[in-house]
mmCIF file of C-alpha atoms and ligand atoms in Angstrom:
data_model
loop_
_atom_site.group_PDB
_atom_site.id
_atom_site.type_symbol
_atom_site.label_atom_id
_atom_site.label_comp_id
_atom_site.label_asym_id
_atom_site.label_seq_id
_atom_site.Cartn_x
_atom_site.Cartn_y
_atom_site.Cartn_z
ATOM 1 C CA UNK U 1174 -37.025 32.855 -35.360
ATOM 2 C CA UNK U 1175 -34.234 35.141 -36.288
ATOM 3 C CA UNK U 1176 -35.874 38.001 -35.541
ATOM 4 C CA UNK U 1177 -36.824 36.791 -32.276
ATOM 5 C CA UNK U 1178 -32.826 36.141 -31.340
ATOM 6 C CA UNK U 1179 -32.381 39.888 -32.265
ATOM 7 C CA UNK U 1180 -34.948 40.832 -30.208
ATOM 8 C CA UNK U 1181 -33.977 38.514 -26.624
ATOM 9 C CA UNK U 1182 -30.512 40.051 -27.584
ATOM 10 C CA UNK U 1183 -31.172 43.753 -27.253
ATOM 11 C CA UNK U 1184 -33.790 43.145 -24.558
ATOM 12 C CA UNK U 1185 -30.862 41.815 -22.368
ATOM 13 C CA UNK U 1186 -28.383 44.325 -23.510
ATOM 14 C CA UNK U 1187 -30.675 47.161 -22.103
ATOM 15 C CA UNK U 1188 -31.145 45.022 -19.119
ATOM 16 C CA UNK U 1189 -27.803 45.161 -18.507
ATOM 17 C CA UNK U 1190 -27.302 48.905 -19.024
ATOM 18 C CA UNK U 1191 -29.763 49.547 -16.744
ATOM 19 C CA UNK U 1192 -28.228 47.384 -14.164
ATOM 20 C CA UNK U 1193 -24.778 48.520 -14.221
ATOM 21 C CA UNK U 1194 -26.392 52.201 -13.649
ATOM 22 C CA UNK U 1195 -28.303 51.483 -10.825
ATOM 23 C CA UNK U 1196 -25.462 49.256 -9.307
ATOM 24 C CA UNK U 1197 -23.492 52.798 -9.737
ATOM 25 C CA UNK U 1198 -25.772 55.231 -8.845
ATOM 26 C CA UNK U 1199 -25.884 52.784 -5.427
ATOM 27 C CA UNK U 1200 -22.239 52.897 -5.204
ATOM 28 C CA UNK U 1201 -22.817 57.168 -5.428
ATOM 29 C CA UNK U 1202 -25.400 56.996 -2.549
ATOM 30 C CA UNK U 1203 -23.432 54.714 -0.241
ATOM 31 C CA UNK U 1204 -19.950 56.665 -0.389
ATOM 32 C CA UNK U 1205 -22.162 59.976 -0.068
ATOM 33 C CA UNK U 1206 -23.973 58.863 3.007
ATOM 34 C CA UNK U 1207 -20.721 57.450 4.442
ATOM 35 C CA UNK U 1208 -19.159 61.068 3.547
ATOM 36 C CA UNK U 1209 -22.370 62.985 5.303
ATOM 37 C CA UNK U 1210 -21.825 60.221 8.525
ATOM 38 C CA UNK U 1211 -18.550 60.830 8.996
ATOM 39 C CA UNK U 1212 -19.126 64.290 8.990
ATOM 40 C CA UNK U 1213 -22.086 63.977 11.774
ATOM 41 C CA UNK U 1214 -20.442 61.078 13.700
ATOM 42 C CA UNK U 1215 -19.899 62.136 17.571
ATOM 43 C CA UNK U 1216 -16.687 61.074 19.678
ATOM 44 C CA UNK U 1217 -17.839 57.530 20.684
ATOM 45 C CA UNK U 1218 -19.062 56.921 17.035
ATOM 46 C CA UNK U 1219 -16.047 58.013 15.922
ATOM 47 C CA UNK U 1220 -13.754 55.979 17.803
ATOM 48 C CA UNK U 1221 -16.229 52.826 17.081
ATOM 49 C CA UNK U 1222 -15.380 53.443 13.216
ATOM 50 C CA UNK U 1223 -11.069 53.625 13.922
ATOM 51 C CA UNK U 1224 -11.551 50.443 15.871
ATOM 52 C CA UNK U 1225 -13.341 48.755 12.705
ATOM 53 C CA UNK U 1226 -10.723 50.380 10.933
ATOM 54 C CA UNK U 1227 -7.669 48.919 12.368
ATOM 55 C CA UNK U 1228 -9.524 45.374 12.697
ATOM 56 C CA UNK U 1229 -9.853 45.979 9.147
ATOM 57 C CA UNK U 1230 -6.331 47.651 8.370
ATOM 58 C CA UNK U 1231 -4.853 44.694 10.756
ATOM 59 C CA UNK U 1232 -6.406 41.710 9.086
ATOM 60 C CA UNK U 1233 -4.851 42.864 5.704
ATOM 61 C CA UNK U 1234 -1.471 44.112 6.952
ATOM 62 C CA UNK U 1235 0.146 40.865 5.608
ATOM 63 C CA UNK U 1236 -1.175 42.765 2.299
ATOM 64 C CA UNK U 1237 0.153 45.847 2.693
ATOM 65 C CA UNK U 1238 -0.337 48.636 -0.653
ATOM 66 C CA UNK U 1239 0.824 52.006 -1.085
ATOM 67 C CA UNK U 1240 -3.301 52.796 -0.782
ATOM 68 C CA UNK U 1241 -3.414 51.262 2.179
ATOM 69 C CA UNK U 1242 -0.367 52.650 3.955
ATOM 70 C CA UNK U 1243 -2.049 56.272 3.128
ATOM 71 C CA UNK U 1244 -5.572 55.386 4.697
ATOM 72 C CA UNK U 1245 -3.985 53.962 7.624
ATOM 73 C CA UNK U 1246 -2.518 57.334 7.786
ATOM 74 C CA UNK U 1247 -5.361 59.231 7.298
ATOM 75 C CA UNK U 1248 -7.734 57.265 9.936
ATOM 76 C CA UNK U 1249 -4.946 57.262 12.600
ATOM 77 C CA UNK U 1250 -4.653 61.727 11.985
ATOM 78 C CA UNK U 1251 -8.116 61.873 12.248
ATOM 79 C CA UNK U 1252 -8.778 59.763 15.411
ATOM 80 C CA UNK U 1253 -5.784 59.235 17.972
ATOM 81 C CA UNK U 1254 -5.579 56.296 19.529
ATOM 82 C CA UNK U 1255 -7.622 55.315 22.128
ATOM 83 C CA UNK U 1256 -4.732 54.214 24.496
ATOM 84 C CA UNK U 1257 -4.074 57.867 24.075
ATOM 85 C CA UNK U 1258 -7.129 59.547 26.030
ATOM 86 C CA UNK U 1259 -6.801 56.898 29.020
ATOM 87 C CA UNK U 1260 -3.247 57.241 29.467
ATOM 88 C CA UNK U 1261 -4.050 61.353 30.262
ATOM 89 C CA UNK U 1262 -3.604 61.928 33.609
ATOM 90 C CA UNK U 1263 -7.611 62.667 34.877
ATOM 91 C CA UNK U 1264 -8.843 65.603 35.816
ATOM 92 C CA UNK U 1265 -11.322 65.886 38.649
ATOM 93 C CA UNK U 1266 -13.637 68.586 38.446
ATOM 94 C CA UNK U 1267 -15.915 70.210 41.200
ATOM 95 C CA UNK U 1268 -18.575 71.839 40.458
ATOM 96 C CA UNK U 1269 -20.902 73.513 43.372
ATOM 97 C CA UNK U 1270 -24.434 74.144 42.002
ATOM 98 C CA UNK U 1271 -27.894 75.207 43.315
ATOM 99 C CA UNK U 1272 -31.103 75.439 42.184
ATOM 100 C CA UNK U 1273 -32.352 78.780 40.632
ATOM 101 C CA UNK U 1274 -33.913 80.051 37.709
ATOM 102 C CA UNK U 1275 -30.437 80.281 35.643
ATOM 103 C CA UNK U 1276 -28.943 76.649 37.293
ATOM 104 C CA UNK U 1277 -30.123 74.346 33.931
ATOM 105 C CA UNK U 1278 -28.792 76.902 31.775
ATOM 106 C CA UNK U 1279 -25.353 77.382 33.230
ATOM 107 C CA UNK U 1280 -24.958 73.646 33.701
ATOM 108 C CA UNK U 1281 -25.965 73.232 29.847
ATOM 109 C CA UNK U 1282 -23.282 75.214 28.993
ATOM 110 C CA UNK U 1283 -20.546 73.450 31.305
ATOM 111 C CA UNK U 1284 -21.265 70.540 30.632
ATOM 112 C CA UNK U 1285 -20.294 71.674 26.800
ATOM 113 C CA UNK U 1286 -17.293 72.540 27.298
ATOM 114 C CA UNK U 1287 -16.528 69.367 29.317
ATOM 115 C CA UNK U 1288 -17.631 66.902 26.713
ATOM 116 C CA UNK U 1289 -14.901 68.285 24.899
ATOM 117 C CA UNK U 1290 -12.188 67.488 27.116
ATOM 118 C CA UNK U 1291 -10.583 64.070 27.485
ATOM 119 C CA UNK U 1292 -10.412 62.118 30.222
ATOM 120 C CA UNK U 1293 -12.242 64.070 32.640
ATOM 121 C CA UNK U 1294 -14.746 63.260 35.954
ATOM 122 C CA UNK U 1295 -17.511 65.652 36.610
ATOM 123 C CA UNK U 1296 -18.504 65.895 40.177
ATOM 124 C CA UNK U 1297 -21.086 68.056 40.416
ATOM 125 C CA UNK U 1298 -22.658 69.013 44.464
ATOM 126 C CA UNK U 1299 -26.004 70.279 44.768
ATOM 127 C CA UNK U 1300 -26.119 72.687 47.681
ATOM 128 C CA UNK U 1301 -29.873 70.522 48.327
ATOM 129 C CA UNK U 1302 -30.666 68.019 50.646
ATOM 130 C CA UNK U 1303 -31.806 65.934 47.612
ATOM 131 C CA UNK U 1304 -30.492 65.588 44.024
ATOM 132 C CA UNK U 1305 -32.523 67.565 41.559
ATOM 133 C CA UNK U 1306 -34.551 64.967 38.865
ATOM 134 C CA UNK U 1307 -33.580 67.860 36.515
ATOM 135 C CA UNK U 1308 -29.654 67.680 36.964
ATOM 136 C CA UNK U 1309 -29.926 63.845 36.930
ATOM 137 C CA UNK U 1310 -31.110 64.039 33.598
ATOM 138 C CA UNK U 1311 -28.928 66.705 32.391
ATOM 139 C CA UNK U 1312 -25.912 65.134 34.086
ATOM 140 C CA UNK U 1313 -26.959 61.157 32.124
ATOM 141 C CA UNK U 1314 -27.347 63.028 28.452
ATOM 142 C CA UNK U 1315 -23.493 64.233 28.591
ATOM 143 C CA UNK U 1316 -22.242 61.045 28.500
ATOM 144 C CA UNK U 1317 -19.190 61.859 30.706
ATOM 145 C CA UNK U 1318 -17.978 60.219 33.518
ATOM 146 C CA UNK U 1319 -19.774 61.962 36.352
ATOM 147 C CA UNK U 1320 -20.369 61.868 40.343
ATOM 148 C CA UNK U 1321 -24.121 63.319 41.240
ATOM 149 C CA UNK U 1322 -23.400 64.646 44.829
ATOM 150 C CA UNK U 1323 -25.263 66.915 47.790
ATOM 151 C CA UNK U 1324 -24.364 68.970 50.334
ATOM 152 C CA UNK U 1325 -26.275 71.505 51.488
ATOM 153 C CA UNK U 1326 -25.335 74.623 52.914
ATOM 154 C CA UNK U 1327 -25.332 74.266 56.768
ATOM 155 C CA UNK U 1328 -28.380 75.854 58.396
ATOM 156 C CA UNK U 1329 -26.477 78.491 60.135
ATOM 157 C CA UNK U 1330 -24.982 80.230 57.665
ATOM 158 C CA UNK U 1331 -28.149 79.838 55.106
ATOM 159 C CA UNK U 1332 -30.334 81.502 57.421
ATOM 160 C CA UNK U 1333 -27.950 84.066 57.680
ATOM 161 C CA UNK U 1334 -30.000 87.785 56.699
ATOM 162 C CA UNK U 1335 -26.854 89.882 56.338
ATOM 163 C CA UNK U 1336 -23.567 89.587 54.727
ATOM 164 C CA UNK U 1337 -22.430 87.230 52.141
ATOM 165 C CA UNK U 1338 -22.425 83.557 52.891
ATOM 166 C CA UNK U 1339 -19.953 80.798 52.075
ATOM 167 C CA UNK U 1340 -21.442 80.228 48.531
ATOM 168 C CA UNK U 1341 -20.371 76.236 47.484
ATOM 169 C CA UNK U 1342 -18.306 75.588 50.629
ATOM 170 C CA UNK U 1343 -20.155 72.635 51.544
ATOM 171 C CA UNK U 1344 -20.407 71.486 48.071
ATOM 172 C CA UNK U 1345 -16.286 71.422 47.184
ATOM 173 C CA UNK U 1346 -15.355 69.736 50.672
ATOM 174 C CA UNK U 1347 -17.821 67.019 49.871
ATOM 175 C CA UNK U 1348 -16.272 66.618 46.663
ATOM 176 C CA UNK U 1349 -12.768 66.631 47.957
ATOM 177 C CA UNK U 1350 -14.069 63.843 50.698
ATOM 178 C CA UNK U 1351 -15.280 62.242 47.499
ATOM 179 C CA UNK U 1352 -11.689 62.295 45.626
ATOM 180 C CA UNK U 1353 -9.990 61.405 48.974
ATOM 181 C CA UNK U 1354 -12.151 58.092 48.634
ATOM 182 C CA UNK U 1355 -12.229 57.524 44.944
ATOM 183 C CA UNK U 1356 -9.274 58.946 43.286
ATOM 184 C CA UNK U 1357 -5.362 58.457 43.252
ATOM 185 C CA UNK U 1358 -3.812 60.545 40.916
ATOM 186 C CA UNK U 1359 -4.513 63.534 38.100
ATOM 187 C CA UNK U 1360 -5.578 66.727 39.241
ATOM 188 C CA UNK U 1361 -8.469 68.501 40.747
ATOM 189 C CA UNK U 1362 -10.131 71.860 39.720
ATOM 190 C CA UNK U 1363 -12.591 73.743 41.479
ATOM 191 C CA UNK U 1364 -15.328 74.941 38.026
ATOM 192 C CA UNK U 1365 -18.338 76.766 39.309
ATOM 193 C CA UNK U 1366 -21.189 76.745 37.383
ATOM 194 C CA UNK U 1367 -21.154 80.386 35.921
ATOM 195 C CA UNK U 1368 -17.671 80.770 35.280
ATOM 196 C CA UNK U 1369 -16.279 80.368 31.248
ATOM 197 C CA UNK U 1370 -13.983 78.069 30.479
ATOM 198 C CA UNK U 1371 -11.116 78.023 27.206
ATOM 199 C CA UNK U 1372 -10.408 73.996 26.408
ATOM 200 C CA UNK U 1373 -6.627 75.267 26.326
ATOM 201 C CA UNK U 1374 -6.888 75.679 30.480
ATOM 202 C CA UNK U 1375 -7.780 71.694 30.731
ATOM 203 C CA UNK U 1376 -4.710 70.584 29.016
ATOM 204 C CA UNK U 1377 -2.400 72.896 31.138
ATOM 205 C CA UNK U 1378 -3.895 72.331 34.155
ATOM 206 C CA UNK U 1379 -3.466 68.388 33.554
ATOM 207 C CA UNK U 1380 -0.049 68.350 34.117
ATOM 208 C CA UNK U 1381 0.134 69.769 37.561
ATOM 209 C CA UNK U 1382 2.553 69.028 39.695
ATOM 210 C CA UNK U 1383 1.916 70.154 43.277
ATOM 211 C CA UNK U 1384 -0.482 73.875 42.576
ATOM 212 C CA UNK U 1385 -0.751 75.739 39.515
ATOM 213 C CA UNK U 1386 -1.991 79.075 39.114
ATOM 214 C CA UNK U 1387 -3.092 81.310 36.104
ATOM 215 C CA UNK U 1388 -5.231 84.162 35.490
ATOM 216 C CA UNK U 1389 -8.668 84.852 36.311
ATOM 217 C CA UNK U 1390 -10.347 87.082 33.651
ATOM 218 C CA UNK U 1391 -13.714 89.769 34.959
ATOM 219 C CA UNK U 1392 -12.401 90.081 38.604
ATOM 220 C CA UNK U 1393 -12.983 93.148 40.622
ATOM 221 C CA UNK U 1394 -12.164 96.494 39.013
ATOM 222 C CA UNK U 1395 -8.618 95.443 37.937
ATOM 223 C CA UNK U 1396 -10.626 93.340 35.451
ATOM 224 C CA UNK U 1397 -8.143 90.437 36.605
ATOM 225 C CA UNK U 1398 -6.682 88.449 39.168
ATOM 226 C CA UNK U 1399 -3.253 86.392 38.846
ATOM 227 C CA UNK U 1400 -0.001 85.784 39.984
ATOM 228 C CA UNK U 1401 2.869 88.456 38.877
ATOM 229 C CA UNK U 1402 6.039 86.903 36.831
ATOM 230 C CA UNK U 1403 8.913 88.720 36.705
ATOM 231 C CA UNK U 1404 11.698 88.090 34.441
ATOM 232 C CA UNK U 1405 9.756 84.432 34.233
ATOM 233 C CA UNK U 1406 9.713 84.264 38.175
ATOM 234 C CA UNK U 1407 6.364 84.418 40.725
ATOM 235 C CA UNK U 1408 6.873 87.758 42.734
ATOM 236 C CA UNK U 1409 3.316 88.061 44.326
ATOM 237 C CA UNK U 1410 -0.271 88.665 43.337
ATOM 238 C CA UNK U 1411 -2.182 90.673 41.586
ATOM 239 C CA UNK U 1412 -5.660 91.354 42.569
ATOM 240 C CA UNK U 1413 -8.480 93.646 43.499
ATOM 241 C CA UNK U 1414 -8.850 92.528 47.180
ATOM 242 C CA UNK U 1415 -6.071 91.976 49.154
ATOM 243 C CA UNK U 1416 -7.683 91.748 52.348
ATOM 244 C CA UNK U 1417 -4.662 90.229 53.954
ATOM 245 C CA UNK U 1418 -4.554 87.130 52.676
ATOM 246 C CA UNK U 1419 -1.474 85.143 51.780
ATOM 247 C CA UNK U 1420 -2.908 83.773 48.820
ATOM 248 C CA UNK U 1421 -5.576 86.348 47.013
ATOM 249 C CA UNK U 1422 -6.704 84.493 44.252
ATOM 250 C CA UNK U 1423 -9.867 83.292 42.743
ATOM 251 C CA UNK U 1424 -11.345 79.736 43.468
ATOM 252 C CA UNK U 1425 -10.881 79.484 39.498
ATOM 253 C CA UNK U 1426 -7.536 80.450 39.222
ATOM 254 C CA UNK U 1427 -5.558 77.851 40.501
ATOM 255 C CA UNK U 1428 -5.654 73.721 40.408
ATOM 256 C CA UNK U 1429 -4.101 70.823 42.410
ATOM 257 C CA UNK U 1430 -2.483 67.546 41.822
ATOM 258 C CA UNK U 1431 -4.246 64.800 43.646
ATOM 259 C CA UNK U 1432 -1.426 62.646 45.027
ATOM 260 C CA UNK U 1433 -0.686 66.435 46.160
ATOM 261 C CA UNK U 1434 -3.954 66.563 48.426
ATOM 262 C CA UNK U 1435 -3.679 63.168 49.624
ATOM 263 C CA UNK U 1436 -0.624 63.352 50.992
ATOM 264 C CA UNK U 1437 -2.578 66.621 53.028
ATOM 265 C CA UNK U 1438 -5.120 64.987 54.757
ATOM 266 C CA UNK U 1439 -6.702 67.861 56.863
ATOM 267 C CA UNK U 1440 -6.868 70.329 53.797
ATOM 268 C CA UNK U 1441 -10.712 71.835 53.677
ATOM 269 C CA UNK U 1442 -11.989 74.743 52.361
ATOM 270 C CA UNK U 1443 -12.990 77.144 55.480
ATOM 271 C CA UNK U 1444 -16.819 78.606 55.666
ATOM 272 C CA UNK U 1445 -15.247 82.140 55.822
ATOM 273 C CA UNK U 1446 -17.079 84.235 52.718
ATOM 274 C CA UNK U 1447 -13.905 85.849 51.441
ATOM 275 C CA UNK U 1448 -11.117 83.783 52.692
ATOM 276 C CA UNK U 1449 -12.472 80.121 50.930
ATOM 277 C CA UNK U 1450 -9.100 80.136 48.701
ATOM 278 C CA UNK U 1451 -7.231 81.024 51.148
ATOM 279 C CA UNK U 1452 -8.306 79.284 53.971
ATOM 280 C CA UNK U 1453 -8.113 75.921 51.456
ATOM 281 C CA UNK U 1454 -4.712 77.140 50.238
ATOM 282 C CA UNK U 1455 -3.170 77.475 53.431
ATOM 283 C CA UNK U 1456 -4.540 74.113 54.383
ATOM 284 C CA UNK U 1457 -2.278 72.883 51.915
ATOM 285 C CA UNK U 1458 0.676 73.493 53.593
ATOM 286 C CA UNK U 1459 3.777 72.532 53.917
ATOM 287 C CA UNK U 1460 2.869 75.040 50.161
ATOM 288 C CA UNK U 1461 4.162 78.827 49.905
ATOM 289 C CA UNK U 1462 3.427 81.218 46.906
ATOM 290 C CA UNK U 1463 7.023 80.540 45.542
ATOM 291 C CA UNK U 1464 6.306 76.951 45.030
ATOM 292 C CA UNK U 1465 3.134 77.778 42.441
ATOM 293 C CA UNK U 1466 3.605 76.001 39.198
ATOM 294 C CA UNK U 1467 2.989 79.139 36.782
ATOM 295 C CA UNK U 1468 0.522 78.338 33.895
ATOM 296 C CA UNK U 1469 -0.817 80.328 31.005
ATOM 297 C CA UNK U 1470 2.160 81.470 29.246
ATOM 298 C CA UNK U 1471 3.725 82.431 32.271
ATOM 299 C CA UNK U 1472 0.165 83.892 33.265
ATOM 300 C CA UNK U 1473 0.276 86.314 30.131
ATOM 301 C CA UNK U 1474 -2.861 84.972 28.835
ATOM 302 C CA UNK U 1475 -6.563 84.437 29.939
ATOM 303 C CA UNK U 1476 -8.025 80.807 30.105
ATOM 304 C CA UNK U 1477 -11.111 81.220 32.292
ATOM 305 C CA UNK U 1478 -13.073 84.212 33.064
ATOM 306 C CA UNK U 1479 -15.358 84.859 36.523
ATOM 307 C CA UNK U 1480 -18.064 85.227 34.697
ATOM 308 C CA UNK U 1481 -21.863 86.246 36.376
ATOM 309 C CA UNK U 1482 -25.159 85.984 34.562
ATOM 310 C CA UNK U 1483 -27.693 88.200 35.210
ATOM 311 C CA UNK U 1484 -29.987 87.019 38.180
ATOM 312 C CA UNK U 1485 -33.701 86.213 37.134
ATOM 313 C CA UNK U 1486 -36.802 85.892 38.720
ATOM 314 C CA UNK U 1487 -38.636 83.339 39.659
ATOM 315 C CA UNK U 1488 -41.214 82.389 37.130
ATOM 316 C CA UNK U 1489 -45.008 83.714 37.476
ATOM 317 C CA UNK U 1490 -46.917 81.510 38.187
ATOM 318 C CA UNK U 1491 -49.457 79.361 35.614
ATOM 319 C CA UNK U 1492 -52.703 79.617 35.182
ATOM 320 C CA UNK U 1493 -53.670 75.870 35.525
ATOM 321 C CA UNK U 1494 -57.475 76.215 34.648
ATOM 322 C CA UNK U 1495 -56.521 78.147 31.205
ATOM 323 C CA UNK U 1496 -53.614 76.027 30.088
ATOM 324 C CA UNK U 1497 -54.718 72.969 31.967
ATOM 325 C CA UNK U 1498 -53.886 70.072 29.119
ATOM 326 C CA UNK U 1499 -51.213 72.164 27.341
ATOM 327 C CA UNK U 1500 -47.311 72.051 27.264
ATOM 328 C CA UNK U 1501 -46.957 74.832 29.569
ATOM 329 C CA UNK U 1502 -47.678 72.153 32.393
ATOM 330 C CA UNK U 1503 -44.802 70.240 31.515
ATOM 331 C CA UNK U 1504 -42.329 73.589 31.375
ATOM 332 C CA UNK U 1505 -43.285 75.274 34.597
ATOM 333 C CA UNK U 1506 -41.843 72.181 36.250
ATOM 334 C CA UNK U 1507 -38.412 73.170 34.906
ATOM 335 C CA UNK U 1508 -38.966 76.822 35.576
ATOM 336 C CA UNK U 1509 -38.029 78.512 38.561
HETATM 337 N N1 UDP T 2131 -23.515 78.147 45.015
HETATM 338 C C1 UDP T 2131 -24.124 77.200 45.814
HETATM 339 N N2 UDP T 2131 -25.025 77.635 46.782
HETATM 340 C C2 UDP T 2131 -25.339 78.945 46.971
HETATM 341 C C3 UDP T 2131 -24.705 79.907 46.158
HETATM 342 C C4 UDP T 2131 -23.786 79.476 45.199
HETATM 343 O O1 UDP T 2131 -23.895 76.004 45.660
HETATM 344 O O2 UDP T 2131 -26.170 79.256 47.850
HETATM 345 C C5 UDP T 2131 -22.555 77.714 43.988
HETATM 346 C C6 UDP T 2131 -22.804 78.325 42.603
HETATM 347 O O3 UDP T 2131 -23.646 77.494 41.825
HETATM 348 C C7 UDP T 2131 -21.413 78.466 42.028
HETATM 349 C C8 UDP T 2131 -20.533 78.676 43.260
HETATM 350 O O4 UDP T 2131 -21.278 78.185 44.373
HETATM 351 O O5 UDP T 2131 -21.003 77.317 41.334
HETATM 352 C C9 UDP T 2131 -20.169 80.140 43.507
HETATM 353 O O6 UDP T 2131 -21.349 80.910 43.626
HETATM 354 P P1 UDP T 2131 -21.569 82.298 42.881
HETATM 355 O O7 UDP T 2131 -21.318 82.121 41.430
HETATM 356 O O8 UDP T 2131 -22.912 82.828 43.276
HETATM 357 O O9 UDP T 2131 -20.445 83.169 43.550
HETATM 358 P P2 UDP T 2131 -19.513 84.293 42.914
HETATM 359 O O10 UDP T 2131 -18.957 83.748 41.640
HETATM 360 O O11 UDP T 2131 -20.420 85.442 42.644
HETATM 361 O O12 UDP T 2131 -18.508 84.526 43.933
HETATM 362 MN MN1 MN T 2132 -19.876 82.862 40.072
#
């Protein structure tokens, strides 16, 4: 009988042991798989967790520790508050796009850069007389706040067998007639799909006023185009084709408040290949050069550079009765 005391006695001592490890080794795998989360969480994850957080951090603020005080500290670094990202003024940008073997690869890496920026629409005009099941589906997996548009070029100037043609006119005026209807304040930039983008040119560009301008990196031989400063003042431009105009700038060089535009309702962008900034600038008026809000460390720096990706050609075509019943099938239809 004694014995048998003894014996229930250690059997529940090593019971216990072996509890209290596995209720610790559990504890280890819970706060490491939190740690590995956090680390993988994207934005909207991210800002589900603060919100749990301060529901958490409010319901015990009556008990308020030196612990806590830190945490709350160290969640509100970490992730801003929401109120934060709304109250930016938006940005509204148009982007002219057209189907070709590099479109889905250029609009990949756009769309990149704009799912880091806050606050921002995408509007994004397919020079097509029908939106593209291919940019529908790229445009639905960014998870930003996007406008799927199309304008096609007009006849005329598409069937057009010499010269250069007035590449994404169509596209930007429908997608200022689309901010006329839809928008009221913030500020509108005109992003084509090649060009390459620093984050630090969305939060300057925010803040405009009437037009900013800033330098355009890869233009013409000079290698850029921008506005010259002087002694901190604009005193003209500075760019590889003159041509005349009173504003020779790149469409990526310069951006516009909205409550600007609106208050300029017959400002379009002109289907003259050359003159597209200009002609839209002008529109603008009353605007001169010496009213341009000067961006970019007094335009000493580059934010965005014209760049041009090598054209492709269109994909050869498959050999159905070889690969008939493979993958291939299902790529050619994105291919070119
Ligand atoms: N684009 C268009 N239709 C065209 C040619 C160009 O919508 O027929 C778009 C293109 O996707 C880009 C913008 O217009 O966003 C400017 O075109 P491109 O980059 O060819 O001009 P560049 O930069 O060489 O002046
Ligand atoms: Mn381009």
């Amino acid at each position: 009988m004694r014995l048998s005391i003894k014996m229930y006695l250690i059997i529940f001592i090593c019971a216990s042991v072996i509890l209290y490890q596995y209720h610790l080794s559990n504890a280890w795998l819970i706060s490491q798989t939190s740690t590995q989360d956090f680390r993988v969480l994207n934005a909207k994850a991210s800002e589900k967790l603060k919100n749990v957080t301060a529901f958490f951090n409010a319901s015990s603020s009556s008990n308020t520790n030196s612990t806590q005080t830190n945490r709350t500290t160290f969640v509100s670094d970490c992730f801003p508050p929401q109120e934060k990202e709304t109250n930016l003024p938006p940005l509204y940008i148009i982007t002219p796009t057209y189907r070709r073997p590099e479109q889905l690869a250029e609009l990949t890496r756009l769309s990149h850069t704009l799912m880091l920026v806050k606050n921002v629409y995408w509007i994004v005009v397919e020079d097509a007389v029908r939106k593209s099941a291919l940019v529908t589906d790229l445009l639905k997996k960014t998870g930003l706040k996007y406008e799927h548009l199309t304008a096609p070029m007009p006849d005329q100037y598409k069937k057009k067998k010499k010269g250069p043609k007035p590449r994404g006119v169509s596209n930007r005026n429908k997608g200022i007639q689309w901010i006329r209807k839809n928008a009221k304040s913030g500020v509108l930039y005109f992003a084509d799909d090649d060009n390459t983008y620093d984050l630090q040119l969305f939060d300057e560009i925010r803040y405009t006023k009437r037009v900013s301008m800033f330098p355009v990196g890869l233009i013409t031989k000079l290698g850029v185009s921008s506005p010259i400063v002087k002694n901190g003042i604009f005193s003209g431009f500075y760019d590889g084709w003159m041509a005349g105009r009173k504003f020779p700038v790149d469409m990526a060089g310069f951006a516009i408040s909205v409550k600007f535009l609106l208050k300029r309702p017959k400002a379009l962008m002109p289907f003259k290949p050359g003159f597209e900034e200009d002609g839209f600038l002008k529109s603008l008026e009353p605007f001169e050069p010496q009213d341009i809000e000067l961006l970019a460390s007094n335009c000493t720096k580059i934010l965005v550079w014209h760049t041009q990706t090598k054209k492709n050609e269109p994909s050869q075509a498959l050999d159905f009765a070889k690969y008939n019943n493979t993958n291939l099938v299902m790529l050619k239809q994105i291919l070119v």
